[in-house]
Every structure is written in C-alpha cells, then in structure tokens.
CSV table of C-alpha atoms in Angstrom, one decimal:
chain,number,residue,atom,x,y,z
A,1,UNK,CA,90.2,37.9,54.0
A,2,UNK,CA,90.0,35.0,56.0
A,3,UNK,CA,87.4,32.8,55.9
A,4,UNK,CA,85.5,31.1,58.3
A,5,UNK,CA,85.2,26.9,58.0
A,6,UNK,CA,81.4,27.1,56.4
A,7,UNK,CA,82.8,29.5,53.8
A,8,UNK,CA,85.8,27.4,52.9
A,9,UNK,CA,83.8,24.3,52.6
A,10,UNK,CA,81.6,26.1,50.1
A,11,UNK,CA,84.6,27.4,48.1
A,12,UNK,CA,86.7,24.0,48.1
A,13,UNK,CA,83.4,22.4,46.5
A,14,UNK,CA,82.6,24.9,43.6
A,15,UNK,CA,81.4,23.4,40.5
A,16,UNK,CA,83.1,24.8,37.9
A,17,UNK,CA,84.4,24.1,34.3
A,18,UNK,CA,87.6,23.4,35.4
A,19,UNK,CA,89.2,26.6,34.2
A,20,UNK,CA,91.3,26.2,31.4
A,21,UNK,CA,89.5,29.5,30.3
A,22,UNK,CA,88.6,28.1,26.6
A,23,UNK,CA,85.1,28.9,24.9
A,24,UNK,CA,83.4,25.4,26.6
A,25,UNK,CA,83.7,27.0,30.4
A,26,UNK,CA,80.2,27.9,31.3
A,27,UNK,CA,80.9,29.8,34.8
A,28,UNK,CA,81.5,29.1,38.1
A,29,UNK,CA,78.4,28.1,40.2
A,30,UNK,CA,78.6,28.7,44.1
A,31,UNK,CA,76.5,26.2,46.5
A,32,UNK,CA,76.5,26.5,50.0
A,33,UNK,CA,77.4,23.8,52.3
A,34,UNK,CA,73.5,22.6,53.1
A,35,UNK,CA,73.3,22.2,49.1
A,36,UNK,CA,76.1,20.4,48.9
A,37,UNK,CA,75.0,18.1,51.8
A,38,UNK,CA,71.6,17.7,50.3
A,39,UNK,CA,73.0,16.9,46.9
A,40,UNK,CA,75.2,14.0,48.6
A,41,UNK,CA,71.9,13.2,50.4
A,42,UNK,CA,69.7,12.7,47.5
A,43,UNK,CA,72.6,10.7,45.8
A,44,UNK,CA,72.2,8.2,48.8
A,45,UNK,CA,69.3,5.8,48.1
A,46,UNK,CA,70.0,4.1,52.0
A,47,UNK,CA,69.0,7.8,52.9
A,48,UNK,CA,66.1,8.6,50.8
A,49,UNK,CA,64.6,4.8,51.5
A,50,UNK,CA,65.5,5.4,55.1
A,51,UNK,CA,64.1,9.2,55.1
A,52,UNK,CA,60.8,8.3,53.4
A,53,UNK,CA,60.2,5.6,55.8
A,54,UNK,CA,60.8,8.2,58.6
A,55,UNK,CA,58.0,11.0,57.0
A,56,UNK,CA,56.1,8.1,56.7
A,57,UNK,CA,56.0,7.3,60.2
A,58,UNK,CA,55.5,11.1,61.4
A,59,UNK,CA,52.8,11.2,59.2
A,60,UNK,CA,51.5,8.5,61.0
A,61,UNK,CA,52.1,9.8,64.4
A,62,UNK,CA,50.8,13.2,63.7
A,63,UNK,CA,47.7,12.1,62.0
A,64,UNK,CA,46.8,9.9,64.6
A,65,UNK,CA,43.4,11.2,65.8
A,66,UNK,CA,42.7,11.5,62.0
A,67,UNK,CA,43.3,7.8,62.0
A,68,UNK,CA,41.2,7.3,65.0
A,69,UNK,CA,38.2,9.0,63.5
A,70,UNK,CA,38.5,7.2,59.8
A,71,UNK,CA,39.2,3.9,61.7
A,72,UNK,CA,36.3,4.2,64.2
A,73,UNK,CA,37.7,2.4,67.0
A,74,UNK,CA,39.9,4.4,69.8
A,75,UNK,CA,43.0,3.2,71.8
A,76,UNK,CA,40.8,2.6,75.0
A,77,UNK,CA,38.2,0.4,73.4
A,78,UNK,CA,37.6,-2.9,74.5
A,79,UNK,CA,36.0,-5.3,72.8
A,80,UNK,CA,35.2,-8.2,75.0
A,81,UNK,CA,32.5,-9.9,73.3
A,82,UNK,CA,35.2,-10.8,70.6
A,83,UNK,CA,37.3,-12.6,73.1
A,84,UNK,CA,36.9,-16.3,74.5
A,85,UNK,CA,36.3,-17.7,77.8
A,86,UNK,CA,40.4,-17.5,78.2
A,87,UNK,CA,40.8,-14.1,77.6
A,88,UNK,CA,42.1,-15.1,74.0
A,89,UNK,CA,40.4,-13.2,70.6
A,90,UNK,CA,38.6,-15.0,68.4
A,91,UNK,CA,39.5,-16.2,64.9
A,92,UNK,CA,43.0,-16.4,63.2
A,93,UNK,CA,46.4,-14.5,63.7
A,94,UNK,CA,45.1,-13.0,67.3
A,95,UNK,CA,41.6,-11.6,65.9
A,96,UNK,CA,42.7,-10.0,62.6
A,97,UNK,CA,39.5,-8.7,60.6
A,98,UNK,CA,38.4,-5.8,58.3
A,99,UNK,CA,37.7,-4.1,61.6
A,100,UNK,CA,40.7,-5.2,63.5
A,101,UNK,CA,43.8,-5.1,61.1
A,102,UNK,CA,46.2,-6.2,63.6
A,103,UNK,CA,43.9,-7.9,65.6
A,104,UNK,CA,43.0,-7.4,69.5
A,105,UNK,CA,44.8,-7.7,72.7
A,106,UNK,CA,44.1,-10.6,74.6
A,107,UNK,CA,42.9,-10.5,78.3
A,108,UNK,CA,41.5,-6.6,77.7
A,109,UNK,CA,40.4,-6.6,73.7
A,110,UNK,CA,42.1,-3.4,72.8
A,111,UNK,CA,42.6,-2.8,68.7
A,112,UNK,CA,46.3,-3.4,68.4
A,113,UNK,CA,46.6,-1.4,65.4
A,114,UNK,CA,45.0,2.0,66.8
A,115,UNK,CA,47.4,1.8,69.8
A,116,UNK,CA,50.2,1.0,67.6
A,117,UNK,CA,49.8,4.4,65.6
A,118,UNK,CA,48.9,6.4,68.9
A,119,UNK,CA,52.7,4.4,71.0
A,120,UNK,CA,53.9,5.8,67.4
A,121,UNK,CA,52.8,9.1,68.3
A,122,UNK,CA,54.0,8.8,72.3
A,123,UNK,CA,57.5,7.6,71.2
A,124,UNK,CA,58.2,10.1,68.7
A,125,UNK,CA,57.1,12.9,70.8
A,126,UNK,CA,59.0,12.0,73.6
A,127,UNK,CA,62.3,11.5,71.6
A,128,UNK,CA,61.7,14.5,69.6
A,129,UNK,CA,61.2,16.6,73.1
A,130,UNK,CA,63.6,14.8,74.9
A,131,UNK,CA,66.1,15.3,71.6
A,132,UNK,CA,65.4,19.1,71.9
A,133,UNK,CA,65.9,19.8,75.0
A,134,UNK,CA,68.8,18.1,75.9
A,135,UNK,CA,70.6,19.7,72.8
A,136,UNK,CA,69.6,23.0,73.3
A,137,UNK,CA,71.2,22.7,76.8
A,138,UNK,CA,74.3,20.6,75.3
A,139,UNK,CA,75.0,23.5,73.0
A,140,UNK,CA,74.5,26.4,75.4
A,141,UNK,CA,76.9,24.8,78.1
A,142,UNK,CA,79.1,23.6,75.8
A,143,UNK,CA,79.6,26.7,73.9
A,144,UNK,CA,80.1,28.6,77.3
A,145,UNK,CA,82.5,26.3,78.3
A,146,UNK,CA,84.5,26.1,75.2
A,147,UNK,CA,84.6,29.8,74.5
A,148,UNK,CA,85.0,31.1,77.7
A,149,UNK,CA,87.1,28.7,79.6
A,150,UNK,CA,88.7,29.0,83.0
A,151,UNK,CA,86.6,28.2,86.0
A,152,UNK,CA,83.4,28.2,83.8
A,153,UNK,CA,84.8,25.3,81.4
A,154,UNK,CA,86.0,23.9,85.0
A,155,UNK,CA,82.9,24.1,86.7
A,156,UNK,CA,80.9,22.5,83.6
A,157,UNK,CA,83.4,19.6,83.0
A,158,UNK,CA,82.9,18.9,86.8
A,159,UNK,CA,78.9,18.9,86.3
A,160,UNK,CA,79.0,16.8,83.0
A,161,UNK,CA,81.3,14.1,84.5
A,162,UNK,CA,79.1,14.0,87.8
A,163,UNK,CA,76.1,13.4,85.5
A,164,UNK,CA,77.8,10.8,83.5
A,165,UNK,CA,78.8,8.8,86.6
A,166,UNK,CA,75.0,8.4,87.6
A,167,UNK,CA,73.4,5.5,87.1
A,168,UNK,CA,70.7,6.6,84.7
A,169,UNK,CA,68.6,3.6,85.6
A,170,UNK,CA,68.6,3.2,89.1
A,171,UNK,CA,67.6,7.1,89.2
A,172,UNK,CA,65.3,7.1,86.6
A,173,UNK,CA,63.6,3.7,89.0
A,174,UNK,CA,63.7,5.7,92.0
A,175,UNK,CA,62.6,9.3,90.6
A,176,UNK,CA,59.4,8.1,88.9
A,177,UNK,CA,57.7,6.6,91.8
A,178,UNK,CA,58.9,9.4,94.0
A,179,UNK,CA,57.2,12.3,92.1
A,180,UNK,CA,54.0,9.9,91.2
A,181,UNK,CA,53.8,9.9,95.1
A,182,UNK,CA,54.7,13.8,95.3
A,183,UNK,CA,52.0,14.7,93.4
A,184,UNK,CA,49.2,12.1,93.3
A,185,UNK,CA,49.3,9.9,96.4
A,186,UNK,CA,49.2,6.5,96.7
A,187,UNK,CA,46.0,5.9,95.1
A,188,UNK,CA,45.4,8.8,92.5
A,189,UNK,CA,45.1,7.9,88.9
A,190,UNK,CA,48.6,8.9,87.0
A,191,UNK,CA,47.7,11.2,84.0
A,192,UNK,CA,49.1,10.1,80.6
A,193,UNK,CA,51.0,13.6,80.6
A,194,UNK,CA,52.6,13.3,83.6
A,195,UNK,CA,54.0,10.3,82.7
A,196,UNK,CA,55.1,11.8,79.8
A,197,UNK,CA,56.6,14.4,81.3
A,198,UNK,CA,58.6,12.4,83.8
A,199,UNK,CA,60.0,10.7,80.9
A,200,UNK,CA,61.2,13.9,79.4
A,201,UNK,CA,63.0,15.4,82.6
A,202,UNK,CA,64.5,12.1,82.9
A,203,UNK,CA,66.0,12.1,79.4
A,204,UNK,CA,66.9,15.4,80.0
A,205,UNK,CA,68.8,15.4,82.8
A,206,UNK,CA,71.0,12.6,81.5
A,207,UNK,CA,71.3,13.2,77.7
A,208,UNK,CA,72.8,16.7,77.3
A,209,UNK,CA,76.4,15.6,78.2
A,210,UNK,CA,77.6,14.3,74.8
A,211,UNK,CA,76.2,17.3,72.9
A,212,UNK,CA,77.8,19.5,75.4
A,213,UNK,CA,81.2,17.7,75.2
A,214,UNK,CA,81.1,17.5,71.7
A,215,UNK,CA,80.0,21.5,71.3
A,216,UNK,CA,83.1,22.2,73.1
A,217,UNK,CA,85.6,20.6,71.5
A,218,UNK,CA,84.3,21.9,68.2
A,219,UNK,CA,84.4,25.7,69.9
A,220,UNK,CA,88.2,25.1,71.5
A,221,UNK,CA,89.0,24.2,67.7
A,222,UNK,CA,87.5,27.3,66.4
A,223,UNK,CA,87.8,30.0,69.3
A,224,UNK,CA,91.5,31.0,67.9
A,225,UNK,CA,90.6,31.1,64.4
A,226,UNK,CA,91.5,34.4,62.2
A,227,UNK,CA,87.3,35.2,61.6
A,228,UNK,CA,86.7,34.9,65.6
A,229,UNK,CA,89.9,37.2,66.0
A,230,UNK,CA,88.4,39.7,63.4
A,231,UNK,CA,84.7,39.4,64.9
A,232,UNK,CA,86.8,40.0,69.0
A,233,UNK,CA,88.7,43.0,67.1
A,234,UNK,CA,85.2,45.0,65.4
A,235,UNK,CA,84.0,45.0,69.1
A,236,UNK,CA,81.1,41.9,68.7
A,237,UNK,CA,79.2,40.5,72.2
A,238,UNK,CA,79.3,37.1,73.7
A,239,UNK,CA,75.7,36.6,72.3
A,240,UNK,CA,77.2,37.7,68.5
A,241,UNK,CA,80.2,35.4,68.8
A,242,UNK,CA,78.5,32.4,70.2
A,243,UNK,CA,75.6,32.3,67.9
A,244,UNK,CA,76.7,34.4,64.8
A,245,UNK,CA,80.6,33.3,64.6
A,246,UNK,CA,80.9,29.9,66.3
A,247,UNK,CA,77.4,27.5,66.1
A,248,UNK,CA,77.1,28.3,62.6
A,249,UNK,CA,80.0,26.2,61.6
A,250,UNK,CA,79.4,23.6,64.0
A,251,UNK,CA,75.9,23.0,63.0
A,252,UNK,CA,76.7,19.7,61.1
A,253,UNK,CA,77.7,17.8,64.0
A,254,UNK,CA,75.3,19.2,66.1
A,255,UNK,CA,72.3,17.8,63.5
A,256,UNK,CA,74.1,14.3,63.3
A,257,UNK,CA,74.0,14.2,66.8
A,258,UNK,CA,70.6,15.2,67.0
A,259,UNK,CA,69.3,12.6,64.3
A,260,UNK,CA,71.2,9.3,66.3
A,261,UNK,CA,69.6,10.9,69.5
A,262,UNK,CA,66.3,10.4,68.6
A,263,UNK,CA,66.4,7.1,68.3
A,264,UNK,CA,68.3,6.1,71.4
A,265,UNK,CA,65.5,8.1,73.1
A,266,UNK,CA,63.1,6.2,71.3
A,267,UNK,CA,64.4,3.0,72.8
A,268,UNK,CA,65.3,4.1,76.4
A,269,UNK,CA,61.5,5.0,76.6
A,270,UNK,CA,60.2,1.8,75.3
A,271,UNK,CA,62.7,-0.1,77.5
A,272,UNK,CA,61.6,1.9,80.8
A,273,UNK,CA,58.0,1.4,79.6
A,274,UNK,CA,58.8,-1.9,79.6
A,275,UNK,CA,59.3,-2.5,83.3
A,276,UNK,CA,56.6,0.0,84.5
A,277,UNK,CA,58.7,3.4,84.6
A,278,UNK,CA,56.8,6.6,83.7
A,279,UNK,CA,54.1,5.5,81.4
A,280,UNK,CA,51.1,3.8,82.8
A,281,UNK,CA,49.2,0.9,81.1
A,282,UNK,CA,46.3,3.0,80.0
A,283,UNK,CA,48.9,5.2,77.8
A,284,UNK,CA,49.7,3.7,74.7
A,285,UNK,CA,53.6,2.8,74.3
A,286,UNK,CA,55.4,0.1,72.4
A,287,UNK,CA,57.1,-0.7,75.4
A,288,UNK,CA,54.1,-1.8,77.7
A,289,UNK,CA,52.4,-3.7,74.7
A,290,UNK,CA,55.8,-5.4,74.7
A,291,UNK,CA,55.5,-6.2,78.4
A,292,UNK,CA,52.2,-7.5,78.2
A,293,UNK,CA,52.5,-9.9,74.9
A,294,UNK,CA,55.1,-11.5,76.8
A,295,UNK,CA,52.7,-13.9,78.5
A,296,UNK,CA,51.0,-14.7,74.9
A,297,UNK,CA,54.2,-15.6,73.3
A,298,UNK,CA,52.8,-19.4,72.1
A,299,UNK,CA,49.0,-18.6,72.2
A,300,UNK,CA,49.1,-15.4,70.4
A,301,UNK,CA,52.6,-14.4,68.7
A,302,UNK,CA,50.6,-11.7,66.6
A,303,UNK,CA,50.2,-9.4,69.9
A,304,UNK,CA,54.4,-9.1,70.1
A,305,UNK,CA,55.0,-9.5,66.3
A,306,UNK,CA,53.0,-6.0,65.2
A,307,UNK,CA,55.1,-3.8,68.2
A,308,UNK,CA,58.0,-5.6,67.9
A,309,UNK,CA,58.8,-5.2,64.1
A,310,UNK,CA,57.3,-1.4,64.2
A,311,UNK,CA,59.6,-0.4,67.0
A,312,UNK,CA,62.4,-1.8,64.6
A,313,UNK,CA,61.4,-0.7,61.7
A,314,UNK,CA,61.4,3.1,63.6
A,315,UNK,CA,64.6,3.0,65.5
A,316,UNK,CA,66.4,1.2,62.2
A,317,UNK,CA,65.5,4.0,59.6
A,318,UNK,CA,66.4,6.5,62.4
A,319,UNK,CA,70.2,5.2,62.7
A,320,UNK,CA,70.3,4.5,58.9
A,321,UNK,CA,69.1,8.0,58.0
A,322,UNK,CA,71.6,9.5,60.9
A,323,UNK,CA,74.5,7.4,58.8
A,324,UNK,CA,73.8,9.0,55.8
A,325,UNK,CA,73.6,12.3,57.5
A,326,UNK,CA,76.9,12.3,58.8
A,327,UNK,CA,78.3,11.3,55.5
A,328,UNK,CA,76.4,13.9,53.6
A,329,UNK,CA,77.7,16.5,55.8
A,330,UNK,CA,81.3,15.9,55.9
A,331,UNK,CA,83.0,17.4,53.1
A,332,UNK,CA,85.6,14.7,52.9
A,333,UNK,CA,83.4,11.8,52.3
A,334,UNK,CA,83.7,9.4,49.8
A,335,UNK,CA,80.2,8.4,49.5
C-alpha cells in the first residue's frame, strides 16, 4: 500500500518507546501533521509572542466599534477648540490627554487613537480579503495547470508571465482614478467601501501569480505518485483528484504563502494610500495618516510616531509568525 506525503510525514514522526518491546515501552502514539506542526509552533517562543501580538491586533480591529463606544470619540469627529491659532494641538506631545490618548491631528483636530484603531481595521480587512481572493485564484489555476498540463498549462503560464510583466504601481495609479470617474464623476464623493473594493481588486489582479506557481510546482511533483495513480484507477473525477488527493498534501506551503502575503498587502495598502490611490482622506488608513504627518515632523513628531510604530509592529509580527509557521510545517526543520 502506498502512502501520500501527508500520511508519510505523520508515520515518520510517530512518537513511541523505541521499540525493544521491553516492559517499559508505553506503546505507539501517532500524531497528524497538523498536531506535529502545532507542537513545533508551541515550542517556538518567537511564534508564541508574535502570534499573541497578532491576536491582539486582530481583536482591536474587530472590536473597533465597541472601542469607539467605550472611548466616546469617533474617527471623524473634529476638536477644533483644542487647537491653537496655527492649527497645532494644545498641550504636550501633540495634545495627549486623558480624553485623547494619542493626541490630535494638526489642522483638523481628529483623535489619533481612534483613527489608528479604525486604520488597523481597514488594513487588516483589505489584506485578509485580498489574500483570500488571490490564494483562491492561485490555488485553482495552479492546480489545474499542474494536474492537467498540456495547452491549459501553457495558457495559464502565459497569463501568469503577462501579469508579472505588468507594472503594478503604474496600473494602480491609472486604474483607480479611471474607475472613480466612471462611477462617481468628477465631483462625486467617493465612498469608503468603493475605495476599499478598488484596492482589493487591484491586489487580486496582481497577487495570485506566486501562489499559482507554487501550487503548480507542488502538483506536478505529486501527480505521478502511487496514491494519485491508485485514485485514478479507482475512477476518481477531476474534483476528487484536486481537492481530496492533491491539495490536502500541499496545504502547508499554501498556508505559509498566505501568512506571508498578508503583511505584503498591508504595506502595499499603506503605500498606495500614502500616494493617494484608493482610499480617501476620510477613510482611516495608516498611509494617509503618515502622509499628513510629514508636514509636522518637527513641530508634532508624535503624529507620525504612533501610526508608524503601529504598522511596523503589525508587519513585523506577521513576518515573524510566517517564518515560524514555515519552520513548524517543515518536517525536516531542526528548530
């Protein structure tokens, strides 16, 4: 009987009493690849710390409306009376008080803390939505190209190469205002949902290629294995072969790719928002906050510090956790 790679990894890492058959042997305890990966992950302090930080950020983003209710300040409220004649916040460190924990924005007087919470919510929603869409497209196209091969593989590879050849930034700069004019006209007020949707669509157009190539290569390596041939001989259809035989054996690299794609989309969203693509100034965003803070680097450094350190900690935690997850899912890892 032939084993799939998933079954082989689980069998290779069975924990037992090393087999002399003596009275002290407790027996054989088998664990699935997921359980083995979780055990490795739990032993990794970096993974635990970065994972806890990610859970904290995710809870902040999900609970943004509740935090607004408890905090008593909305992201669009302006406190012009707390600004001086030059538009600078009164008090120390950019107007930090018990009512405004991170101070106020110069010029408009909006609360920085609550806008950071909603900016975190915006970035996480865009990043996870884009990562899910790109992963789905990449998995489907890569699995079809790798398993069926032939002309379909050639067409998908050609589309992949064409997409990679497109200049992402130039097309994003051209596509966003074109869509805005098409749906809203020159003077229409662009909704936050539209800007978020445009960014997700732009990421989806360009972000699926790496996952597709990864899945294609993994499927090509597995499609001639004995367990695949056995499933073919039993009359399994295309859907069964892809989703029951092949994809369960390559979920580990797909998961790692997904975990590393999320921080890339977070930084991409911040970069595009910084140059005014996609999100309007009314929508809380790290990129827009950092862009507005550039004029106040000397007079109000706290304004750039809080959004800058937040996005740094968020992306850094995602990258650390992604690296730890890759090590945990690798059965040959020495960590």
